[in-house]
mmCIF file of C-alpha atoms in Angstrom:
data_model
loop_
_atom_site.group_PDB
_atom_site.id
_atom_site.type_symbol
_atom_site.label_atom_id
_atom_site.label_comp_id
_atom_site.label_asym_id
_atom_site.label_seq_id
_atom_site.Cartn_x
_atom_site.Cartn_y
_atom_site.Cartn_z
ATOM 1 C CA UNK A 745 -79.366 155.601 -19.801
ATOM 2 C CA UNK A 746 -82.646 153.952 -20.887
ATOM 3 C CA UNK A 747 -85.636 155.948 -20.527
ATOM 4 C CA UNK A 748 -88.877 154.798 -19.176
ATOM 5 C CA UNK A 749 -90.680 154.709 -22.018
ATOM 6 C CA UNK A 750 -87.937 152.889 -23.898
ATOM 7 C CA UNK A 751 -88.402 150.031 -21.105
ATOM 8 C CA UNK A 752 -91.928 149.858 -21.731
ATOM 9 C CA UNK A 753 -91.342 149.329 -25.678
ATOM 10 C CA UNK A 754 -88.758 146.633 -24.882
ATOM 11 C CA UNK A 755 -90.907 144.936 -23.234
ATOM 12 C CA UNK A 756 -93.829 145.405 -25.522
ATOM 13 C CA UNK A 757 -91.562 143.696 -28.172
ATOM 14 C CA UNK A 758 -90.766 140.977 -25.775
ATOM 15 C CA UNK A 759 -94.260 140.201 -24.964
ATOM 16 C CA UNK A 760 -95.466 140.325 -28.759
ATOM 17 C CA UNK A 761 -92.748 137.631 -29.627
ATOM 18 C CA UNK A 762 -94.151 135.640 -26.358
ATOM 19 C CA UNK A 763 -97.507 136.003 -27.696
ATOM 20 C CA UNK A 764 -98.408 137.369 -24.362
ATOM 21 C CA UNK A 765 -101.631 138.783 -25.528
ATOM 22 C CA UNK A 766 -102.488 140.329 -21.999
ATOM 23 C CA UNK A 767 -99.022 142.230 -21.372
ATOM 24 C CA UNK A 768 -98.984 143.374 -24.883
ATOM 25 C CA UNK A 769 -102.331 144.746 -25.028
ATOM 26 C CA UNK A 770 -101.881 146.482 -21.752
ATOM 27 C CA UNK A 771 -98.550 147.926 -22.803
ATOM 28 C CA UNK A 772 -100.034 148.721 -26.081
ATOM 29 C CA UNK A 773 -102.598 151.046 -24.562
ATOM 30 C CA UNK A 774 -100.479 152.624 -21.905
ATOM 31 C CA UNK A 775 -97.716 153.539 -24.860
ATOM 32 C CA UNK A 776 -100.803 155.161 -26.424
ATOM 33 C CA UNK A 777 -101.676 157.141 -23.374
ATOM 34 C CA UNK A 778 -98.144 158.313 -23.089
ATOM 35 C CA UNK A 779 -97.960 159.429 -27.018
ATOM 36 C CA UNK A 780 -101.310 161.367 -26.711
ATOM 37 C CA UNK A 781 -99.716 162.971 -23.379
ATOM 38 C CA UNK A 782 -96.514 163.794 -25.397
ATOM 39 C CA UNK A 783 -98.512 165.634 -27.979
ATOM 40 C CA UNK A 784 -101.570 167.238 -25.894
ATOM 41 C CA UNK A 785 -100.222 170.218 -25.536
ATOM 42 C CA UNK A 786 -99.208 173.384 -27.931
ATOM 43 C CA UNK A 787 -96.066 171.586 -28.816
ATOM 44 C CA UNK A 788 -95.341 168.125 -29.190
ATOM 45 C CA UNK A 789 -92.209 166.880 -26.434
ATOM 46 C CA UNK A 790 -91.122 164.060 -24.657
ATOM 47 C CA UNK A 791 -92.499 163.073 -21.352
ATOM 48 C CA UNK A 792 -89.854 162.621 -18.501
ATOM 49 C CA UNK A 793 -89.739 159.394 -16.640
ATOM 50 C CA UNK A 794 -91.477 161.059 -13.505
ATOM 51 C CA UNK A 795 -94.206 162.514 -16.207
ATOM 52 C CA UNK A 796 -94.473 158.718 -17.949
ATOM 53 C CA UNK A 797 -94.572 157.214 -14.229
ATOM 54 C CA UNK A 798 -97.687 160.000 -13.645
ATOM 55 C CA UNK A 799 -99.159 158.516 -17.247
ATOM 56 C CA UNK A 800 -98.696 154.781 -15.760
ATOM 57 C CA UNK A 801 -100.256 155.433 -12.436
ATOM 58 C CA UNK A 802 -103.204 157.463 -13.957
ATOM 59 C CA UNK A 803 -103.801 154.408 -16.502
ATOM 60 C CA UNK A 804 -103.760 151.728 -13.453
ATOM 61 C CA UNK A 805 -106.165 153.905 -11.700
ATOM 62 C CA UNK A 806 -108.711 153.785 -14.445
ATOM 63 C CA UNK A 807 -108.199 149.950 -14.465
ATOM 64 C CA UNK A 808 -109.125 149.321 -10.782
ATOM 65 C CA UNK A 809 -111.962 152.194 -11.287
ATOM 66 C CA UNK A 810 -113.128 149.916 -14.162
ATOM 67 C CA UNK A 811 -112.710 146.524 -12.317
ATOM 68 C CA UNK A 812 -115.082 148.048 -9.363
ATOM 69 C CA UNK A 813 -117.651 149.168 -12.305
ATOM 70 C CA UNK A 814 -117.566 145.660 -13.859
ATOM 71 C CA UNK A 815 -117.831 144.212 -10.475
ATOM 72 C CA UNK A 816 -120.978 145.880 -9.656
ATOM 73 C CA UNK A 817 -122.473 145.219 -13.046
ATOM 74 C CA UNK A 818 -122.067 141.332 -12.412
ATOM 75 C CA UNK A 819 -119.186 141.327 -15.416
ATOM 76 C CA UNK A 820 -116.535 139.233 -13.266
ATOM 77 C CA UNK A 821 -114.383 138.362 -16.767
ATOM 78 C CA UNK A 822 -114.458 141.952 -17.350
ATOM 79 C CA UNK A 823 -113.582 142.571 -13.714
ATOM 80 C CA UNK A 824 -110.684 139.932 -13.648
ATOM 81 C CA UNK A 825 -109.438 141.525 -16.830
ATOM 82 C CA UNK A 826 -109.174 144.914 -15.671
ATOM 83 C CA UNK A 827 -107.186 143.694 -12.471
ATOM 84 C CA UNK A 828 -104.691 141.655 -14.411
ATOM 85 C CA UNK A 829 -103.923 144.776 -16.405
ATOM 86 C CA UNK A 830 -103.710 146.929 -13.370
ATOM 87 C CA UNK A 831 -101.582 144.741 -11.794
ATOM 88 C CA UNK A 832 -99.591 144.557 -14.891
ATOM 89 C CA UNK A 833 -99.072 148.403 -14.507
ATOM 90 C CA UNK A 834 -98.566 148.360 -10.959
ATOM 91 C CA UNK A 835 -95.230 146.614 -12.034
ATOM 92 C CA UNK A 836 -93.701 149.788 -13.902
ATOM 93 C CA UNK A 837 -94.587 151.878 -10.425
ATOM 94 C CA UNK A 838 -92.734 152.493 -7.213
ATOM 95 C CA UNK A 839 -93.636 150.426 -4.455
ATOM 96 C CA UNK A 840 -96.473 151.930 -2.559
ATOM 97 C CA UNK A 841 -95.827 153.375 0.720
ATOM 98 C CA UNK A 842 -96.670 151.378 3.943
ATOM 99 C CA UNK A 843 -98.880 153.239 6.628
ATOM 100 C CA UNK A 844 -96.368 153.228 8.636
ATOM 101 C CA UNK A 845 -94.141 154.932 5.788
ATOM 102 C CA UNK A 846 -96.733 157.398 5.239
ATOM 103 C CA UNK A 847 -97.317 158.400 8.675
ATOM 104 C CA UNK A 848 -93.629 158.830 9.078
ATOM 105 C CA UNK A 849 -93.242 161.173 6.052
ATOM 106 C CA UNK A 850 -96.570 163.503 7.283
ATOM 107 C CA UNK A 851 -95.120 163.422 10.763
ATOM 108 C CA UNK A 852 -91.846 165.020 9.127
ATOM 109 C CA UNK A 853 -94.009 167.206 7.232
ATOM 110 C CA UNK A 854 -96.032 168.479 10.017
ATOM 111 C CA UNK A 855 -92.446 169.249 12.368
ATOM 112 C CA UNK A 856 -90.959 170.625 8.938
ATOM 113 C CA UNK A 857 -93.773 173.338 8.727
ATOM 114 C CA UNK A 858 -94.550 173.723 12.464
ATOM 115 C CA UNK A 859 -98.061 173.570 11.449
ATOM 116 C CA UNK A 860 -100.628 173.032 13.773
ATOM 117 C CA UNK A 861 -104.342 172.379 13.649
ATOM 118 C CA UNK A 862 -106.848 171.186 10.551
ATOM 119 C CA UNK A 863 -106.168 174.795 9.079
ATOM 120 C CA UNK A 864 -102.455 173.834 8.159
ATOM 121 C CA UNK A 865 -103.406 170.972 5.824
ATOM 122 C CA UNK A 866 -102.668 172.720 3.051
ATOM 123 C CA UNK A 867 -98.987 173.748 4.315
ATOM 124 C CA UNK A 868 -98.445 170.063 5.350
ATOM 125 C CA UNK A 869 -99.649 168.635 1.953
ATOM 126 C CA UNK A 870 -97.200 170.769 0.138
ATOM 127 C CA UNK A 871 -94.374 169.335 2.000
ATOM 128 C CA UNK A 872 -95.859 165.864 1.964
ATOM 129 C CA UNK A 873 -97.048 165.385 -1.752
ATOM 130 C CA UNK A 874 -93.934 165.599 -3.582
ATOM 131 C CA UNK A 875 -92.269 162.872 -1.123
ATOM 132 C CA UNK A 876 -95.243 160.648 -1.661
ATOM 133 C CA UNK A 877 -95.209 161.161 -5.267
ATOM 134 C CA UNK A 878 -97.127 158.334 -6.949
ATOM 135 C CA UNK A 879 -96.455 155.894 -3.978
ATOM 136 C CA UNK A 880 -99.784 156.802 -2.183
ATOM 137 C CA UNK A 881 -102.932 157.503 -3.235
ATOM 138 C CA UNK A 882 -103.926 161.608 -2.351
ATOM 139 C CA UNK A 883 -106.941 160.264 -0.481
ATOM 140 C CA UNK A 884 -104.657 158.252 1.778
ATOM 141 C CA UNK A 885 -102.367 161.072 2.080
ATOM 142 C CA UNK A 886 -105.133 163.662 2.933
ATOM 143 C CA UNK A 887 -106.464 161.177 5.404
ATOM 144 C CA UNK A 888 -102.921 160.686 7.191
ATOM 145 C CA UNK A 889 -102.192 164.699 7.502
ATOM 146 C CA UNK A 890 -105.354 165.214 8.588
ATOM 147 C CA UNK A 891 -105.011 162.731 11.499
ATOM 148 C CA UNK A 892 -101.910 164.331 12.015
ATOM 149 C CA UNK A 893 -102.944 167.569 12.632
ATOM 150 C CA UNK A 894 -105.585 166.673 15.153
ATOM 151 C CA UNK A 895 -103.370 164.468 17.034
#
């Protein structure tokens, strides 16, 4: 069984051999972020595939935010590079949920929790978040839960 991290390493090797500068640079930075995470606690440890995906998601989010900042600063070329890196990282993440899929998961969670009204948001979020893990932005999930509870 290959781990997520070893897949990234294999893809990095292939990118270097293919002289794909964008892919090799992006994967190098991502693997560095993973290594940093592995040694950040009291003891060094190997990250699980799920934890590796969280690091990749965090890196992809950084790229999106940097691209927006570069756009606002009038640096289109830098923004384009950040977007390209973000898209490359997105290939390693689970496919994002559509609005319909997200609404369906939220509706199930509301039913499961028996919650009603805006005060129950925390209880519903606790049920929804593990099901959504990495496939929808937290703000999007919160908005869907809020909408469902006001329904």
